[in-house]
Amino acid sequence: PKEALLMNPVINFFDKSSDAISWQWDFGDSTYSTSQNPIHTYADTGCYQVKLYIENQYGCRDTIPETVCIKDISSIYIPNAFSPNGDTHNEYFTVAQYNYCEFEMYIFDRWGNLIFNTTNLQGWDGTANNSTEIVQEDVYVWLVNAVDCYGNHWRRIGHVTVVR
């Protein structure tokens, strides 16, 4: 399905059929359009079943369905603890649960020193300053700057506890 964020819930729809002479778009939210290539703004989050009804000059009709999902960025789950202890469970701290085109993560210790940064969506593996050693059990501050593939900018700050 196509995805967009609630902060920019605009979807450009394109008719890819050939020889159609009439179009009826049902956007799945009780709104409609007869434009060939409409632009629609959704008012709320959710997944919508969009249907395009087309007809050609001979009266032949077709229906093309597609699902569009509008997500609220604040609803993305961000864990507050992880355990980089080699047991293959919760080995990385990540907030990248969405399709980002640009991503930066910074991790700070309790004194505000930058100990880790990455542009890798996989996230933080619990090491500091390019070491292979896992940091001590403690609470760390994270900062994430991201841009999704629709151009929406996202910046969040939080904390995560390392459990070993």
mmCIF file of N, CA and C in Angstrom, residues 1 3-4 19 21 29 47 57 65 68 73 86 95 98 101 112 115 117-118 120 137 163:
data_model
loop_
_atom_site.group_PDB
_atom_site.id
_atom_site.type_symbol
_atom_site.label_atom_id
_atom_site.label_comp_id
_atom_site.label_asym_id
_atom_site.label_seq_id
_atom_site.Cartn_x
_atom_site.Cartn_y
_atom_site.Cartn_z
ATOM 1 N N PRO A 1 0.819 -1.212 0.000
ATOM 2 C CA PRO A 1 0.000 0.000 0.000
ATOM 3 C C PRO A 1 0.854 1.264 0.000
ATOM 4 N N GLU A 3 1.845 4.865 1.444
ATOM 5 C CA GLU A 3 1.830 5.396 2.801
ATOM 6 C C GLU A 3 2.131 6.882 2.784
ATOM 7 N N ALA A 4 1.525 7.587 3.735
ATOM 8 C CA ALA A 4 1.822 8.997 3.968
ATOM 9 C C ALA A 4 1.651 9.244 5.454
ATOM 10 N N ASP A 19 -7.055 4.467 -22.819
ATOM 11 C CA ASP A 19 -8.315 4.635 -23.542
ATOM 12 C C ASP A 19 -9.529 4.890 -22.658
ATOM 13 N N ILE A 21 -12.338 7.121 -20.882
ATOM 14 C CA ILE A 21 -12.937 8.428 -21.160
ATOM 15 C C ILE A 21 -13.675 8.987 -19.942
ATOM 16 N N ASP A 29 -12.907 7.443 1.988
ATOM 17 C CA ASP A 29 -13.254 8.262 3.157
ATOM 18 C C ASP A 29 -14.516 9.083 2.895
ATOM 19 N N CYS A 47 -6.141 3.118 7.206
ATOM 20 C CA CYS A 47 -5.942 2.559 5.869
ATOM 21 C C CYS A 47 -7.246 2.690 5.104
ATOM 22 N N GLN A 57 -14.626 4.238 -24.435
ATOM 23 C CA GLN A 57 -15.611 4.732 -25.405
ATOM 24 C C GLN A 57 -16.624 3.676 -25.835
ATOM 25 N N PRO A 65 -8.588 -1.391 -7.508
ATOM 26 C CA PRO A 65 -8.495 -1.056 -6.079
ATOM 27 C C PRO A 65 -7.040 -0.850 -5.643
ATOM 28 N N VAL A 68 -4.422 2.743 0.659
ATOM 29 C CA VAL A 68 -3.596 3.877 1.060
ATOM 30 C C VAL A 68 -3.646 3.956 2.577
ATOM 31 N N ILE A 73 2.985 9.843 12.907
ATOM 32 C CA ILE A 73 4.373 9.602 13.282
ATOM 33 C C ILE A 73 4.521 9.404 14.780
ATOM 34 N N GLY A 86 24.302 -10.200 23.285
ATOM 35 C CA GLY A 86 24.692 -11.328 22.450
ATOM 36 C C GLY A 86 23.710 -12.479 22.398
ATOM 37 N N VAL A 95 14.808 3.358 16.278
ATOM 38 C CA VAL A 95 13.524 4.043 16.162
ATOM 39 C C VAL A 95 13.073 4.040 14.707
ATOM 40 N N TYR A 98 9.903 3.166 10.163
ATOM 41 C CA TYR A 98 9.203 3.819 9.076
ATOM 42 C C TYR A 98 10.191 3.963 7.928
ATOM 43 N N CYS A 101 14.216 8.326 4.222
ATOM 44 C CA CYS A 101 15.221 8.531 3.175
ATOM 45 C C CYS A 101 16.482 9.151 3.751
ATOM 46 N N GLY A 112 26.177 14.152 28.891
ATOM 47 C CA GLY A 112 25.962 14.872 27.642
ATOM 48 C C GLY A 112 27.032 14.675 26.600
ATOM 49 N N ILE A 115 28.507 9.685 22.453
ATOM 50 C CA ILE A 115 29.258 8.425 22.476
ATOM 51 C C ILE A 115 29.010 7.569 21.241
ATOM 52 N N ASN A 117 27.074 7.803 17.040
ATOM 53 C CA ASN A 117 26.185 8.382 16.033
ATOM 54 C C ASN A 117 26.214 7.495 14.799
ATOM 55 N N THR A 118 25.105 7.502 14.078
ATOM 56 C CA THR A 118 24.987 6.650 12.896
ATOM 57 C C THR A 118 23.946 7.212 11.942
ATOM 58 N N ASN A 120 22.796 4.673 9.934
ATOM 59 C CA ASN A 120 22.305 3.325 9.642
ATOM 60 C C ASN A 120 20.971 3.107 10.346
ATOM 61 N N GLU A 137 25.546 -0.704 32.099
ATOM 62 C CA GLU A 137 24.115 -0.520 32.319
ATOM 63 C C GLU A 137 23.899 0.898 32.809
ATOM 64 N N VAL A 163 20.346 -2.617 29.320
ATOM 65 C CA VAL A 163 20.227 -3.704 30.290
ATOM 66 C C VAL A 163 21.126 -4.824 29.814
#
